[in-house]
XYZ file of C-alpha atoms in Angstrom:
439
model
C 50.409 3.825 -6.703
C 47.317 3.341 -4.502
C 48.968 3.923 -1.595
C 50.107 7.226 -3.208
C 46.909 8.554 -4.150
C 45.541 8.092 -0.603
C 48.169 9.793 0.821
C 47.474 12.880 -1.658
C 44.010 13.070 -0.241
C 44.823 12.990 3.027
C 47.140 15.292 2.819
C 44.695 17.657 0.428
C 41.954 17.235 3.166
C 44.616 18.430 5.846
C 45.511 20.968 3.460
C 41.793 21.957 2.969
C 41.437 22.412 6.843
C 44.336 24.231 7.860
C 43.312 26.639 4.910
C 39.641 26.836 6.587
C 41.181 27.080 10.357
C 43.960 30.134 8.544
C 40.541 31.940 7.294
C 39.075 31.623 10.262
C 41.990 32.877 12.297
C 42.281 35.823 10.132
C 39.071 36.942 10.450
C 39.085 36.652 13.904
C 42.216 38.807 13.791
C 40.451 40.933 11.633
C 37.609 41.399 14.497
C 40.110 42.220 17.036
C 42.271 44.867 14.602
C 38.230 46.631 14.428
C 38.312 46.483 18.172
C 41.727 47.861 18.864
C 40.765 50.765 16.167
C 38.272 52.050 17.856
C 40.050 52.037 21.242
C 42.919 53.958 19.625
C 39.791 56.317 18.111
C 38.214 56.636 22.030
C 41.545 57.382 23.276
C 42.870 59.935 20.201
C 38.989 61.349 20.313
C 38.869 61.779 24.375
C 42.158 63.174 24.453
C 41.551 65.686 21.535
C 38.391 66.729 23.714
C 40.261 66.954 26.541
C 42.939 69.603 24.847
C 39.943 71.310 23.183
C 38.642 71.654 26.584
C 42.053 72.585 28.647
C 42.573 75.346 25.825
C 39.418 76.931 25.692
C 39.004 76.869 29.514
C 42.350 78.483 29.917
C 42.260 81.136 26.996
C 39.254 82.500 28.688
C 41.331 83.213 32.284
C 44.782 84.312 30.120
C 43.615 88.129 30.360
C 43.973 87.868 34.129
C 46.215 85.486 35.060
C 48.310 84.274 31.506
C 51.573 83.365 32.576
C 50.763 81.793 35.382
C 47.878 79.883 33.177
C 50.578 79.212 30.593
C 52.421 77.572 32.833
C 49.601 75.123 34.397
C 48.502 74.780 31.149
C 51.317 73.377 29.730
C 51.586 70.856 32.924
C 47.988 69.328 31.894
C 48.907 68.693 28.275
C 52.339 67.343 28.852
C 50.426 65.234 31.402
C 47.726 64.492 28.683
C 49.953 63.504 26.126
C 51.601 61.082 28.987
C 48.770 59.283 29.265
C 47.611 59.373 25.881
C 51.622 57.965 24.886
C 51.471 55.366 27.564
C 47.948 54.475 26.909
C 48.463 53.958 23.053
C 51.635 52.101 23.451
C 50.475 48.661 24.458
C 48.296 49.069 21.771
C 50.752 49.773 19.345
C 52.261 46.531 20.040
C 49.256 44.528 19.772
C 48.528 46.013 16.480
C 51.792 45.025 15.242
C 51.341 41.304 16.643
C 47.683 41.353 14.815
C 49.231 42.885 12.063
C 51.879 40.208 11.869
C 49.684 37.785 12.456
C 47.452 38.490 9.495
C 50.279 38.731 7.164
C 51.389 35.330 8.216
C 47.827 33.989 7.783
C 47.576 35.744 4.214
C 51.140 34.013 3.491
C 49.758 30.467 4.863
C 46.475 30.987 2.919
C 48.457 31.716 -0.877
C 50.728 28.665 -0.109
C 48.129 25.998 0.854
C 46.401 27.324 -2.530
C 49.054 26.836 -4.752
C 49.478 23.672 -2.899
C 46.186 22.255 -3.216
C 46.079 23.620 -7.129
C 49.388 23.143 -7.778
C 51.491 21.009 -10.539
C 50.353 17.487 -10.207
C 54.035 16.289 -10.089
C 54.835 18.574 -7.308
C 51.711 18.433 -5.914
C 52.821 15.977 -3.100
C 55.992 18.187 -2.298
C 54.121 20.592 -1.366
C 51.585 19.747 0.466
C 53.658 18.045 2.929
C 55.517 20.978 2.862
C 52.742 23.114 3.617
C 51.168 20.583 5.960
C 54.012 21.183 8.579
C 54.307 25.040 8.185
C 50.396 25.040 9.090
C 50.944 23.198 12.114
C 53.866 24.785 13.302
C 51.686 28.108 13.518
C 49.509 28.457 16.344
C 46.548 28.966 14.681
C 44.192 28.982 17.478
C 46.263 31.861 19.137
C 44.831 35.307 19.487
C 46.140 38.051 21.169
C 43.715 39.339 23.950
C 42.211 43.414 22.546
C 40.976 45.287 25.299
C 37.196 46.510 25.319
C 36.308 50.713 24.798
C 35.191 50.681 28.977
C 39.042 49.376 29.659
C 40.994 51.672 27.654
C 41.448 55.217 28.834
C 39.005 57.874 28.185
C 40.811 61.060 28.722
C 38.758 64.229 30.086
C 39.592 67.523 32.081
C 37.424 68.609 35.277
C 37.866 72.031 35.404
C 36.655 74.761 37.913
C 34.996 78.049 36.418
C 35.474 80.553 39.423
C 39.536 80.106 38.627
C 39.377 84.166 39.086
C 38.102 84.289 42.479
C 41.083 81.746 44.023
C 44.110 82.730 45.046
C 47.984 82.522 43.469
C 49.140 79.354 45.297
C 45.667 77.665 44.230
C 46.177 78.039 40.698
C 48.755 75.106 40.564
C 46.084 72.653 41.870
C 43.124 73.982 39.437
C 42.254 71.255 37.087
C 42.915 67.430 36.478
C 43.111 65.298 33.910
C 41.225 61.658 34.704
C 41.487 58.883 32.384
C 38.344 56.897 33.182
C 35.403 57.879 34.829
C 34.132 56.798 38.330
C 30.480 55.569 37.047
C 29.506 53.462 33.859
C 26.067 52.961 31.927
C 25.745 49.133 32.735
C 22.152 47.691 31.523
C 19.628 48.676 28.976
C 15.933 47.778 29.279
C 12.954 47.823 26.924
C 10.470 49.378 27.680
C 7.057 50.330 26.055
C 7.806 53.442 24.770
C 11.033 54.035 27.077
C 14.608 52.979 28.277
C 15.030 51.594 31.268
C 18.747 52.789 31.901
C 20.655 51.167 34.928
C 24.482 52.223 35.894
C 27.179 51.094 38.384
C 30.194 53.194 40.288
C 33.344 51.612 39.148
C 35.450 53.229 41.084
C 36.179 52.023 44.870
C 37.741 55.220 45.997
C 34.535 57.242 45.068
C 31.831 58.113 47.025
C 28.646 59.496 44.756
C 26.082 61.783 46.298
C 24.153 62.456 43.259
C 24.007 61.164 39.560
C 23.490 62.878 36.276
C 22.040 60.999 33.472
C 21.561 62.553 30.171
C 20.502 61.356 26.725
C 20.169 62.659 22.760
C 18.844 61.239 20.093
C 21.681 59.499 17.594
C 20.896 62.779 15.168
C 20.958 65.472 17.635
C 24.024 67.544 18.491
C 23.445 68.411 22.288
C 22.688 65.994 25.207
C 20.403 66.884 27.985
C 19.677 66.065 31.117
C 16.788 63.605 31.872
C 17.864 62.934 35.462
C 19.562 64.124 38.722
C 19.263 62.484 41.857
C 20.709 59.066 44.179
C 19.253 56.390 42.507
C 21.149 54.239 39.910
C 18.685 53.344 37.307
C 16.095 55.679 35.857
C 13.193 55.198 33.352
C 13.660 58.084 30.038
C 10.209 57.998 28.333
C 9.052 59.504 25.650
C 11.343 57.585 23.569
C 10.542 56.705 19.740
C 10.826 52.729 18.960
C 13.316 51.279 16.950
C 15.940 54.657 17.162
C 19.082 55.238 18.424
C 19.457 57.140 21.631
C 23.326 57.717 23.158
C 23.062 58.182 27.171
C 25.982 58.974 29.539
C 26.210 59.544 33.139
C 28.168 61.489 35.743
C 28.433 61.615 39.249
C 29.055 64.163 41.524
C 31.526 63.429 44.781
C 29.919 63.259 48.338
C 30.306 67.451 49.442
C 31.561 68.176 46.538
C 29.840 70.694 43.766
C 31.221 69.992 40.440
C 30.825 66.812 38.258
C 33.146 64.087 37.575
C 34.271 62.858 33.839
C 31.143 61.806 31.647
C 31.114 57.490 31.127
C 31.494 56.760 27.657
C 28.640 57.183 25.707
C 26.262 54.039 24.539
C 23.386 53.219 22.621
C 19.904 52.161 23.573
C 17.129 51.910 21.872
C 13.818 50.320 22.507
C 11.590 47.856 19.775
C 8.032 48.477 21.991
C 5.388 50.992 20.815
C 4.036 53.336 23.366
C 1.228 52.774 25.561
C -1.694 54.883 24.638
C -4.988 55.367 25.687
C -8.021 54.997 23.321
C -8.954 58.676 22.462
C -12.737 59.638 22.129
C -14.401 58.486 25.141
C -16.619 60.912 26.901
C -15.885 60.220 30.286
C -12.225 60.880 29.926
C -9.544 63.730 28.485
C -6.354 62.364 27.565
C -2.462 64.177 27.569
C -1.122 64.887 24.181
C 0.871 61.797 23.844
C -1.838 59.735 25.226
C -0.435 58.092 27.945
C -2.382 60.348 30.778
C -6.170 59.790 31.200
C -8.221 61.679 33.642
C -11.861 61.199 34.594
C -13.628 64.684 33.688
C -17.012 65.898 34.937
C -18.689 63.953 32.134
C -21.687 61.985 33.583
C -20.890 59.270 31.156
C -19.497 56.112 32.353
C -17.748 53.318 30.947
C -14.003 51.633 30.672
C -11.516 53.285 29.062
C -9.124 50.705 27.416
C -5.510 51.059 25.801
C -5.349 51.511 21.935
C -4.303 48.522 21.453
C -2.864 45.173 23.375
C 0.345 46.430 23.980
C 1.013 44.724 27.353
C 3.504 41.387 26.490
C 3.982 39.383 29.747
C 6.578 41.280 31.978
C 6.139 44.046 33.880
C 4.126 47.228 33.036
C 3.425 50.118 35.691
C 0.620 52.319 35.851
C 1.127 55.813 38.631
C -1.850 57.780 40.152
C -1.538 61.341 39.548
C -4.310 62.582 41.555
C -7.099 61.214 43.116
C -10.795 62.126 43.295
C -13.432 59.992 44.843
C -13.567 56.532 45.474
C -16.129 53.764 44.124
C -16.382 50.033 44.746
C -16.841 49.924 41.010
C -13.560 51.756 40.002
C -11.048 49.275 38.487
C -7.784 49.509 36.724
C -6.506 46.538 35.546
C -5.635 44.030 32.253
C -7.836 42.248 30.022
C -7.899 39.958 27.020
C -10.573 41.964 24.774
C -12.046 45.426 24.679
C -15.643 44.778 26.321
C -17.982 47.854 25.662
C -21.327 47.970 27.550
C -19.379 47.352 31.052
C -18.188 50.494 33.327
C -15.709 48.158 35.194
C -13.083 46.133 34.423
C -14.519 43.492 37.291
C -16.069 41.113 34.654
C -14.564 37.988 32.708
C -11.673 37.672 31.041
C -10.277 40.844 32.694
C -8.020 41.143 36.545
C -7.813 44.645 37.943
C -7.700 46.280 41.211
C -9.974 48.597 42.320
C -9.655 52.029 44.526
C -10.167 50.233 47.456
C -7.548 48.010 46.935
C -9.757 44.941 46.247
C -8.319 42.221 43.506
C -10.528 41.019 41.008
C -9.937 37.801 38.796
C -12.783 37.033 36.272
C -15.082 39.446 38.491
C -14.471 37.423 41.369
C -13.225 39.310 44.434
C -10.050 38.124 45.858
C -9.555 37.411 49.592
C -6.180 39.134 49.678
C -6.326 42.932 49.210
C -3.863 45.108 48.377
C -3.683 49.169 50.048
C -6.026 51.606 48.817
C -4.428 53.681 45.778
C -3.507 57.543 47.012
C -1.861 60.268 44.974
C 1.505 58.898 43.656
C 0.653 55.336 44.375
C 2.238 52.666 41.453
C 0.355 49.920 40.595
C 2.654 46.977 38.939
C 1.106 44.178 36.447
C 3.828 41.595 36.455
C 2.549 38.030 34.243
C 4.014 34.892 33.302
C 3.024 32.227 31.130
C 2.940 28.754 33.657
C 0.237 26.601 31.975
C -0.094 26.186 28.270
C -1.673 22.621 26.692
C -4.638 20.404 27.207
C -7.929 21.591 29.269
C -7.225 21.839 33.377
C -9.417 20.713 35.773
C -10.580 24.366 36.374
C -12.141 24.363 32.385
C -8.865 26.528 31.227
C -5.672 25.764 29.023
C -4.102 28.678 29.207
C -2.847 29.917 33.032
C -1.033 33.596 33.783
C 0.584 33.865 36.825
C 0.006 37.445 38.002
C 1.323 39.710 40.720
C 0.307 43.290 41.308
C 2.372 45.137 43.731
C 0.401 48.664 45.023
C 2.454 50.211 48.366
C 4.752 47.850 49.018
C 2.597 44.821 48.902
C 1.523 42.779 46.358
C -0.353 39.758 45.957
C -0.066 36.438 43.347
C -2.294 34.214 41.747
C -3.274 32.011 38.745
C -5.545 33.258 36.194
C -7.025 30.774 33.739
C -8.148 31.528 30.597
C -9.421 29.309 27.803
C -7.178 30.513 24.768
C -3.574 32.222 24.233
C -2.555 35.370 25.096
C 0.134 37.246 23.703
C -0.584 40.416 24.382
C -3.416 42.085 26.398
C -5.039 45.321 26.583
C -4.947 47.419 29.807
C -7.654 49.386 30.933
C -9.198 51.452 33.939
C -12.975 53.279 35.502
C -13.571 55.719 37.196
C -17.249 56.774 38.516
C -16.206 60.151 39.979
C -13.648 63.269 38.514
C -10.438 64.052 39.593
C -8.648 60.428 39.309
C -5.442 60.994 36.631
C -3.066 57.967 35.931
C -0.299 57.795 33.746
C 0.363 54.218 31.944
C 4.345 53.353 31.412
């Protein structure tokens, strides 16, 4: 009878985990059913904008040219709904495998149940019963669901000067691509922007130029926010903690129109703006705040950020415009706002001046860096490599800094005697004309 009773726990405590490993495999299930959903959605969506777009595009030339636009027209569908059928299919089948596989699960999950709960006579029955149907299913076998970027994203590249081509032309005029040739690939935080970085995906493709636009996640329209070679580009004027879609294009190397847009995703960014500290005399300041310029006050003095918005990483500051220089001139980073100076050379604070001399403390630097020009970016890159007891050098807290002006840049330890999170940024100017924007 002993022997009996431990063989009922044993087999409830199987029981009680191949019920736990059957919820577990349905949800995952579950996860991947989501998944393959919204692929079906991206693929039903793109190729419902794609026949939205074929339609209009060719309704507009039928007064000219309609039978021979009927008949290309009706090519591109039959070739859209080709892709879209061959494209679904495989997907059709995996739904019915997760499909399967959930009802199986659900069926596993009501037996072990009424197994574990079960008549206290038959109790033993069935959980042996039930014991070997749970490990005759493979319960740690999912099927694989592809990800939105592998599934087809149907769109039409169309050409608007259809009327101005000639009869045996008209056959060739528009395309229907399934995936785009470039893809949005990183999203950065930035203080009061996106960093926004993206990657050709296509071999065969040669870019010339890039197109990167963006909308707010409320907004109907995109718009543009960049054109040009490079593949990342910083969007400012971004509001923390609120959803932004981007996509980007690219257009072929001699070629004039644009290829498919990348599917659209969302980035947002979590840091507040950097802003300058309005009211001071010497200085007028852009309507977002992120511009100072030295005016023709007489007054003097450092102009500091509102607050300590700078976290260790990197933060870039760009000369507008330039007016004279001045040993004294300093833009820089600093632990506290100091008023009663008119630089930023003093304790507690590391800057660069005009010149291009480094300051740590107020201490000049033997390294220099160029002298800052119109358009020159100044970089203020920190990390934290000394935290505890006292140092030799009367600190506990070390930065390691680098500030990059002109393609140079130069590194050093700062020491500090107490923790900083976050630090204010600040700059001073003795003469008018100097403009820098903070990002």
């Amino acid at each position: 009878e002993a022997d009996g009773e431990a063989e009922v726990r044993l087999l409830l405590q199987e029981a009680r985990e191949s019920i736990e490993a059957a919820r577990s495999y349905r949800q995952e299930l579950e996860q991947r059913l989501r998944g393959l959903q919204q692929a079906r959605k991206q693929i039903r969506e793109s190729a419902t904008l794609t026949r939205d777009v074929l339609e209009q595009h060719f309704n507009d030339l039928k007064g000219t040219l309609k039978k021979l636009l009927d008949e290309r027209l009706m090519s591109l569908l039959q070739e859209v709904d080709a892709i879209e059928q061959e494209s679904i299919k495989p997907l059709d089948e995996c739904q019915k495998l997760i499909e399967h596989g959930v009802s199986t699960a659900n069926d596993l999950l009501r037996e072990g149940e009424s197994a574990v709960h079960g008549d206290v006579g038959q109790q033993n029955e069935k959980l042996c019963s039930f014991t070997k149907k749970a490990l005759h299913i493979q319960l740690d076998s999912l099927p694989e669901v592809p990800s939105l970027v592998d599934v087809p994203c149907l769109s039409a590249q169309l050409d608007d000067c259809l009327l101005t081509i000639l009869k045996n032309q008209i056959f060739r005029h528009g395309t229907v691509a399934s995936r785009p040739p470039v893809q949005l690939e990183e999203f950065v935080e930035k203080p009061g922007g996106i960093l926004v970085r993206w990657c050709k995906v296509d071999d065969d493709f040669i870019p010339q130029d890039y197109r990167l636009q963006y909308r707010k996640s409320t907004a109907c329209h995109f718009e543009d926010v960049y054109v040009g070679s490079e593949t990342e580009f910083i969007v400012l004027h971004i509001d923390p903690n609120v959803d932004y879609q981007f996509r980007v294009c690219a257009r072929g190397d001699g070629r004039q129109e644009w290829s498919p847009w990348s599917v659209p995703q969302i980035g947002r960014t979590t840091l507040v703006p950097h802003e300058w500290t309005a009211g001071l005399e010497g200085y007028s300041l852009s309507s977002r705040r992120n511009i100072a310029l030295r005016n023709d006050s007489q007054s003097c003095g450092v102009l500091y950020s509102k607050a300590p918005t700078y976290f260790c990483g990197q933060t870039l500051t760009r000369i507008e415009t330039v007016g004279q220089p001045d040993r004294r001139d300093s833009l820089g980073v600093c632990v506290e706002q100091q008023n009663g100076y008119d630089s930023l050379q003093r304790d507690k604070a590391v800057c660069v001046s005009t010149n291009g001399a480094v300051f740590v403390n107020g201490k000049e630097m033997t390294n220099q860096l160029p002298a800052v020009t119109s358009g020159s970016t100044v970089t203020f890159d920190m990390e934290v490599v000394q935290l505890g007891p006292s140092s030799n050098e009367g600190g506990n807290f070390k930065l390691r800094v680098t500030i990059s002006s002109n393609n140079r840049e130069v590194v050093f330890d700062w020491v500090l005697d107490q923790c900083c999170v976050s630090l204010y940024f600040g700059c001073s100017f003795s003469y008018p004309g100097w403009k820098v924007l903070v990002f």
